[in-house]
PDB file of C-alpha atoms in Angstrom:
ATOM      1  CA  UNK A   1     -83.529  -0.775 -73.160  1.00  0.00           C
ATOM      2  CA  UNK A   2     -80.667  -0.627 -70.919  1.00  0.00           C
ATOM      3  CA  UNK A   3     -81.569  -3.759 -69.358  1.00  0.00           C
ATOM      4  CA  UNK A   4     -82.028  -5.585 -72.779  1.00  0.00           C
ATOM      5  CA  UNK A   5     -78.671  -4.268 -73.783  1.00  0.00           C
ATOM      6  CA  UNK A   6     -76.348  -5.315 -70.964  1.00  0.00           C
ATOM      7  CA  UNK A   7     -78.423  -8.518 -70.910  1.00  0.00           C
ATOM      8  CA  UNK A   8     -77.034  -9.293 -74.639  1.00  0.00           C
ATOM      9  CA  UNK A   9     -73.934  -7.916 -73.553  1.00  0.00           C
ATOM     10  CA  UNK A  10     -73.036 -10.258 -70.889  1.00  0.00           C
ATOM     11  CA  UNK A  11     -74.468 -12.795 -72.820  1.00  0.00           C
ATOM     12  CA  UNK A  12     -72.181 -12.327 -76.038  1.00  0.00           C
ATOM     13  CA  UNK A  13     -69.932 -12.045 -73.532  1.00  0.00           C
ATOM     14  CA  UNK A  14     -69.718 -15.518 -71.665  1.00  0.00           C
ATOM     15  CA  UNK A  15     -70.508 -17.495 -74.315  1.00  0.00           C
ATOM     16  CA  UNK A  16     -67.548 -16.138 -76.575  1.00  0.00           C
ATOM     17  CA  UNK A  17     -64.946 -17.046 -73.509  1.00  0.00           C
ATOM     18  CA  UNK A  18     -66.565 -20.307 -73.428  1.00  0.00           C
ATOM     19  CA  UNK A  19     -66.471 -21.188 -76.517  1.00  0.00           C
ATOM     20  CA  UNK A  20     -63.807 -19.793 -78.338  1.00  0.00           C
ATOM     21  CA  UNK A  21     -61.614 -22.535 -79.531  1.00  0.00           C
ATOM     22  CA  UNK A  22     -58.740 -21.215 -78.197  1.00  0.00           C
ATOM     23  CA  UNK A  23     -59.624 -20.787 -74.556  1.00  0.00           C
ATOM     24  CA  UNK A  24     -57.608 -22.957 -72.474  1.00  0.00           C
ATOM     25  CA  UNK A  25     -59.588 -22.168 -69.326  1.00  0.00           C
ATOM     26  CA  UNK A  26     -61.320 -24.925 -67.287  1.00  0.00           C
ATOM     27  CA  UNK A  27     -63.649 -22.265 -65.420  1.00  0.00           C
ATOM     28  CA  UNK A  28     -64.899 -20.796 -68.609  1.00  0.00           C
ATOM     29  CA  UNK A  29     -66.496 -24.228 -70.082  1.00  0.00           C
ATOM     30  CA  UNK A  30     -69.809 -24.418 -68.254  1.00  0.00           C
ATOM     31  CA  UNK A  31     -70.445 -20.479 -67.791  1.00  0.00           C
ATOM     32  CA  UNK A  32     -74.792 -20.215 -67.296  1.00  0.00           C
ATOM     33  CA  UNK A  33     -76.228 -18.485 -69.430  1.00  0.00           C
ATOM     34  CA  UNK A  34     -78.680 -15.735 -68.844  1.00  0.00           C
ATOM     35  CA  UNK A  35     -82.043 -16.801 -68.707  1.00  0.00           C
ATOM     36  CA  UNK A  36     -84.809 -14.240 -70.547  1.00  0.00           C
ATOM     37  CA  UNK A  37     -88.440 -14.089 -68.608  1.00  0.00           C
ATOM     38  CA  UNK A  38     -90.146 -17.948 -69.333  1.00  0.00           C
ATOM     39  CA  UNK A  39     -93.572 -15.824 -69.513  1.00  0.00           C
ATOM     40  CA  UNK A  40     -93.227 -12.116 -70.855  1.00  0.00           C
ATOM     41  CA  UNK A  41     -96.376 -10.303 -71.065  1.00  0.00           C
ATOM     42  CA  UNK A  42     -97.233  -9.551 -74.276  1.00  0.00           C
ATOM     43  CA  UNK A  43     -96.187  -6.478 -75.853  1.00  0.00           C
ATOM     44  CA  UNK A  44     -95.897  -3.782 -79.130  1.00  0.00           C
ATOM     45  CA  UNK A  45     -93.934  -5.407 -82.140  1.00  0.00           C
ATOM     46  CA  UNK A  46     -92.524  -1.253 -82.396  1.00  0.00           C
ATOM     47  CA  UNK A  47     -91.459  -1.840 -79.198  1.00  0.00           C
ATOM     48  CA  UNK A  48     -88.216  -4.000 -80.397  1.00  0.00           C
ATOM     49  CA  UNK A  49     -88.568  -2.204 -84.231  1.00  0.00           C
ATOM     50  CA  UNK A  50     -88.168   1.679 -82.044  1.00  0.00           C
ATOM     51  CA  UNK A  51     -85.272   0.231 -80.157  1.00  0.00           C
ATOM     52  CA  UNK A  52     -83.047  -1.087 -83.717  1.00  0.00           C
ATOM     53  CA  UNK A  53     -84.101   1.717 -85.118  1.00  0.00           C
ATOM     54  CA  UNK A  54     -82.628   4.015 -82.230  1.00  0.00           C
ATOM     55  CA  UNK A  55     -79.396   1.380 -81.647  1.00  0.00           C
ATOM     56  CA  UNK A  56     -78.489   1.421 -85.219  1.00  0.00           C
ATOM     57  CA  UNK A  57     -79.635   4.663 -86.910  1.00  0.00           C
ATOM     58  CA  UNK A  58     -76.358   6.485 -85.869  1.00  0.00           C
ATOM     59  CA  UNK A  59     -73.661   3.944 -87.202  1.00  0.00           C
ATOM     60  CA  UNK A  60     -76.324   3.717 -90.720  1.00  0.00           C
ATOM     61  CA  UNK A  61     -75.624   7.338 -91.556  1.00  0.00           C
ATOM     62  CA  UNK A  62     -72.388   7.229 -90.402  1.00  0.00           C
ATOM     63  CA  UNK A  63     -71.685   3.914 -92.951  1.00  0.00           C
ATOM     64  CA  UNK A  64     -74.348   6.406 -95.664  1.00  0.00           C
ATOM     65  CA  UNK A  65     -76.191   3.492 -95.333  1.00  0.00           C
ATOM     66  CA  UNK A  66     -80.292   4.296 -96.121  1.00  0.00           C
ATOM     67  CA  UNK A  67     -82.119   2.381 -93.140  1.00  0.00           C
ATOM     68  CA  UNK A  68     -85.633   2.029 -92.744  1.00  0.00           C
ATOM     69  CA  UNK A  69     -87.613   0.492 -89.852  1.00  0.00           C
ATOM     70  CA  UNK A  70     -91.240  -0.072 -91.258  1.00  0.00           C
ATOM     71  CA  UNK A  71     -93.450   0.126 -87.906  1.00  0.00           C
ATOM     72  CA  UNK A  72     -96.010  -2.875 -86.986  1.00  0.00           C
ATOM     73  CA  UNK A  73     -99.139  -2.834 -84.280  1.00  0.00           C
ATOM     74  CA  UNK A  74     -98.980  -6.492 -83.280  1.00  0.00           C
ATOM     75  CA  UNK A  75     -98.867  -6.997 -80.429  1.00  0.00           C
ATOM     76  CA  UNK A  76     -96.746 -10.280 -78.840  1.00  0.00           C
ATOM     77  CA  UNK A  77     -95.275 -12.005 -76.099  1.00  0.00           C
ATOM     78  CA  UNK A  78     -91.761 -13.336 -76.933  1.00  0.00           C
ATOM     79  CA  UNK A  79     -89.377 -13.195 -74.969  1.00  0.00           C
ATOM     80  CA  UNK A  80     -88.388 -10.061 -75.729  1.00  0.00           C
ATOM     81  CA  UNK A  81     -84.405  -9.996 -74.734  1.00  0.00           C
ATOM     82  CA  UNK A  82     -83.849 -13.133 -76.690  1.00  0.00           C
ATOM     83  CA  UNK A  83     -85.537 -10.994 -79.790  1.00  0.00           C
ATOM     84  CA  UNK A  84     -83.638  -7.744 -79.194  1.00  0.00           C
ATOM     85  CA  UNK A  85     -80.633 -10.042 -79.867  1.00  0.00           C
ATOM     86  CA  UNK A  86     -81.416 -11.772 -82.248  1.00  0.00           C
ATOM     87  CA  UNK A  87     -82.251  -8.724 -84.324  1.00  0.00           C
ATOM     88  CA  UNK A  88     -79.664  -6.601 -83.601  1.00  0.00           C
ATOM     89  CA  UNK A  89     -76.846  -9.120 -84.599  1.00  0.00           C
ATOM     90  CA  UNK A  90     -79.427  -9.327 -87.423  1.00  0.00           C
ATOM     91  CA  UNK A  91     -79.469  -5.496 -88.093  1.00  0.00           C
ATOM     92  CA  UNK A  92     -75.417  -4.997 -86.775  1.00  0.00           C
ATOM     93  CA  UNK A  93     -74.687  -7.487 -89.681  1.00  0.00           C
ATOM     94  CA  UNK A  94     -76.890  -6.300 -92.579  1.00  0.00           C
ATOM     95  CA  UNK A  95     -75.474  -2.681 -91.896  1.00  0.00           C
ATOM     96  CA  UNK A  96     -71.540  -4.037 -92.234  1.00  0.00           C
ATOM     97  CA  UNK A  97     -73.078  -6.236 -95.855  1.00  0.00           C
ATOM     98  CA  UNK A  98     -74.850  -3.913 -97.290  1.00  0.00           C
ATOM     99  CA  UNK A  99     -74.101  -2.171-100.619  1.00  0.00           C
ATOM    100  CA  UNK A 100     -70.936  -4.567-100.714  1.00  0.00           C
ATOM    101  CA  UNK A 101     -70.369  -3.801-104.342  1.00  0.00           C
ATOM    102  CA  UNK A 102     -72.747  -0.565-104.618  1.00  0.00           C
ATOM    103  CA  UNK A 103     -69.667   1.018-105.792  1.00  0.00           C
ATOM    104  CA  UNK A 104     -69.331   0.008-109.036  1.00  0.00           C
ATOM    105  CA  UNK A 105     -73.257   1.213-109.704  1.00  0.00           C
ATOM    106  CA  UNK A 106     -72.324   4.306-108.300  1.00  0.00           C
ATOM    107  CA  UNK A 107     -73.458   5.729-112.033  1.00  0.00           C
ATOM    108  CA  UNK A 108     -76.571   3.636-111.217  1.00  0.00           C
ATOM    109  CA  UNK A 109     -77.377   5.982-108.114  1.00  0.00           C
ATOM    110  CA  UNK A 110     -77.570   2.802-106.439  1.00  0.00           C
ATOM    111  CA  UNK A 111     -77.104   3.446-102.175  1.00  0.00           C
ATOM    112  CA  UNK A 112     -76.475   0.392 -99.621  1.00  0.00           C
ATOM    113  CA  UNK A 113     -79.936   0.072 -97.817  1.00  0.00           C
ATOM    114  CA  UNK A 114     -81.122  -2.036 -94.698  1.00  0.00           C
ATOM    115  CA  UNK A 115     -84.574  -2.685 -94.476  1.00  0.00           C
ATOM    116  CA  UNK A 116     -85.646  -4.267 -91.151  1.00  0.00           C
ATOM    117  CA  UNK A 117     -89.777  -4.696 -90.805  1.00  0.00           C
ATOM    118  CA  UNK A 118     -92.483  -7.953 -90.186  1.00  0.00           C
ATOM    119  CA  UNK A 119     -94.900  -9.206 -91.851  1.00  0.00           C
ATOM    120  CA  UNK A 120     -97.954 -11.013 -90.513  1.00  0.00           C
ATOM    121  CA  UNK A 121     -99.342 -14.638 -90.460  1.00  0.00           C
ATOM    122  CA  UNK A 122    -102.693 -15.903 -89.297  1.00  0.00           C
ATOM    123  CA  UNK A 123    -100.459 -16.372 -85.626  1.00  0.00           C
ATOM    124  CA  UNK A 124     -97.135 -15.641 -86.350  1.00  0.00           C
ATOM    125  CA  UNK A 125     -95.491 -12.401 -87.379  1.00  0.00           C
ATOM    126  CA  UNK A 126     -92.238 -12.840 -88.970  1.00  0.00           C
ATOM    127  CA  UNK A 127     -89.527  -9.973 -88.511  1.00  0.00           C
ATOM    128  CA  UNK A 128     -87.557  -9.634 -91.165  1.00  0.00           C
ATOM    129  CA  UNK A 129     -84.082  -7.569 -92.492  1.00  0.00           C
ATOM    130  CA  UNK A 130     -82.832  -6.827 -95.310  1.00  0.00           C
ATOM    131  CA  UNK A 131     -80.060  -5.810 -97.057  1.00  0.00           C
ATOM    132  CA  UNK A 132     -78.542  -4.986-100.624  1.00  0.00           C
ATOM    133  CA  UNK A 133     -75.614  -6.208 -99.794  1.00  0.00           C
ATOM    134  CA  UNK A 134     -73.651  -8.575-102.693  1.00  0.00           C
ATOM    135  CA  UNK A 135     -75.978 -11.616-101.790  1.00  0.00           C
ATOM    136  CA  UNK A 136     -74.310 -15.099-100.714  1.00  0.00           C
ATOM    137  CA  UNK A 137     -73.343 -18.549-102.550  1.00  0.00           C
ATOM    138  CA  UNK A 138     -75.557 -21.507-101.547  1.00  0.00           C
ATOM    139  CA  UNK A 139     -71.825 -22.915-100.228  1.00  0.00           C
ATOM    140  CA  UNK A 140     -72.168 -19.675 -98.277  1.00  0.00           C
ATOM    141  CA  UNK A 141     -75.670 -19.842 -96.797  1.00  0.00           C
ATOM    142  CA  UNK A 142     -75.327 -23.647 -95.854  1.00  0.00           C
ATOM    143  CA  UNK A 143     -72.429 -22.960 -93.423  1.00  0.00           C
ATOM    144  CA  UNK A 144     -73.731 -19.199 -92.064  1.00  0.00           C
ATOM    145  CA  UNK A 145     -75.017 -20.903 -88.383  1.00  0.00           C
ATOM    146  CA  UNK A 146     -71.714 -22.600 -87.872  1.00  0.00           C
ATOM    147  CA  UNK A 147     -69.591 -21.540 -85.407  1.00  0.00           C
ATOM    148  CA  UNK A 148     -66.821 -19.622 -86.604  1.00  0.00           C
ATOM    149  CA  UNK A 149     -67.654 -19.496 -89.926  1.00  0.00           C
ATOM    150  CA  UNK A 150     -67.173 -15.671 -90.715  1.00  0.00           C
ATOM    151  CA  UNK A 151     -67.680 -14.287 -94.163  1.00  0.00           C
ATOM    152  CA  UNK A 152     -64.167 -12.281 -95.688  1.00  0.00           C
ATOM    153  CA  UNK A 153     -64.480  -9.364 -94.763  1.00  0.00           C
ATOM    154  CA  UNK A 154     -66.209 -10.298 -91.229  1.00  0.00           C
ATOM    155  CA  UNK A 155     -64.746  -8.526 -88.289  1.00  0.00           C
ATOM    156  CA  UNK A 156     -65.960 -10.609 -85.793  1.00  0.00           C
ATOM    157  CA  UNK A 157     -65.609 -13.250 -83.709  1.00  0.00           C
ATOM    158  CA  UNK A 158     -67.428 -15.387 -86.235  1.00  0.00           C
ATOM    159  CA  UNK A 159     -69.731 -16.853 -83.343  1.00  0.00           C
ATOM    160  CA  UNK A 160     -72.553 -13.588 -84.147  1.00  0.00           C
ATOM    161  CA  UNK A 161     -75.452 -16.222 -86.439  1.00  0.00           C
ATOM    162  CA  UNK A 162     -74.463 -19.194 -84.424  1.00  0.00           C
ATOM    163  CA  UNK A 163     -75.244 -17.875 -81.867  1.00  0.00           C
ATOM    164  CA  UNK A 164     -78.961 -15.944 -82.780  1.00  0.00           C
ATOM    165  CA  UNK A 165     -79.577 -19.388 -84.337  1.00  0.00           C
ATOM    166  CA  UNK A 166     -79.157 -21.603 -81.188  1.00  0.00           C
ATOM    167  CA  UNK A 167     -81.112 -19.280 -79.031  1.00  0.00           C
ATOM    168  CA  UNK A 168     -84.038 -18.775 -81.390  1.00  0.00           C
ATOM    169  CA  UNK A 169     -84.346 -22.726 -82.043  1.00  0.00           C
ATOM    170  CA  UNK A 170     -83.975 -23.051 -77.962  1.00  0.00           C
ATOM    171  CA  UNK A 171     -86.839 -19.923 -78.042  1.00  0.00           C
ATOM    172  CA  UNK A 172     -89.330 -22.119 -80.359  1.00  0.00           C
ATOM    173  CA  UNK A 173     -88.348 -19.875 -83.514  1.00  0.00           C
ATOM    174  CA  UNK A 174     -86.739 -20.291 -86.672  1.00  0.00           C
ATOM    175  CA  UNK A 175     -84.481 -18.330 -88.402  1.00  0.00           C
ATOM    176  CA  UNK A 176     -84.251 -18.822 -92.010  1.00  0.00           C
ATOM    177  CA  UNK A 177     -81.619 -17.100 -94.907  1.00  0.00           C
ATOM    178  CA  UNK A 178     -82.858 -16.249 -98.260  1.00  0.00           C
ATOM    179  CA  UNK A 179     -80.011 -14.620-100.497  1.00  0.00           C
ATOM    180  CA  UNK A 180     -79.574 -14.517-104.074  1.00  0.00           C
ATOM    181  CA  UNK A 181     -75.831 -14.083-104.700  1.00  0.00           C
ATOM    182  CA  UNK A 182     -74.514 -10.199-106.511  1.00  0.00           C
ATOM    183  CA  UNK A 183     -78.353  -8.953-105.169  1.00  0.00           C
ATOM    184  CA  UNK A 184     -79.322  -9.192-101.434  1.00  0.00           C
ATOM    185  CA  UNK A 185     -79.862 -11.117 -98.155  1.00  0.00           C
ATOM    186  CA  UNK A 186     -83.205 -11.378 -96.255  1.00  0.00           C
ATOM    187  CA  UNK A 187     -82.990 -13.289 -92.800  1.00  0.00           C
ATOM    188  CA  UNK A 188     -86.705 -14.251 -91.293  1.00  0.00           C
ATOM    189  CA  UNK A 189     -86.841 -14.917 -87.917  1.00  0.00           C
ATOM    190  CA  UNK A 190     -90.228 -16.535 -87.044  1.00  0.00           C
TER     191      UNK A 190
END
């Protein structure tokens, strides 16, 4: 896990320095991006899911978000660091946005929630990250994977989802989002 986190941190820092539009440094323009193992050994999906749970359960508790990770018995042979990077960004965002607009529904006992799990296909596994935030408009969804696109309550640089989308595409994964404004959002990684 520590190697995965160190990789994620190095990748994020290098990409931020290299791609920020206000960066005037020529030396940052061609920073190498760390490469994941090309032929990973098969491993249990639960290895990733349990790591995600350990990474975010304290933050979820501090924010009073009901954070649930569903076990999955599948075995995959995909780059674990890439999956970890994408999933950790999706969960971090979900925790940030879970329950936005829920304050108006406190009387209805609506709690902020994030759910992480996977669905099996014939020969695929689809990871899903759900939150019960306020959702997004079609325009927001259309701009979501653009570099430096930020939501109104975002505290980041607006690069996380753009990086995740690029990483997913580079490694043959699909990253999609479904969102219903006023209700919920689901990110899917296949």
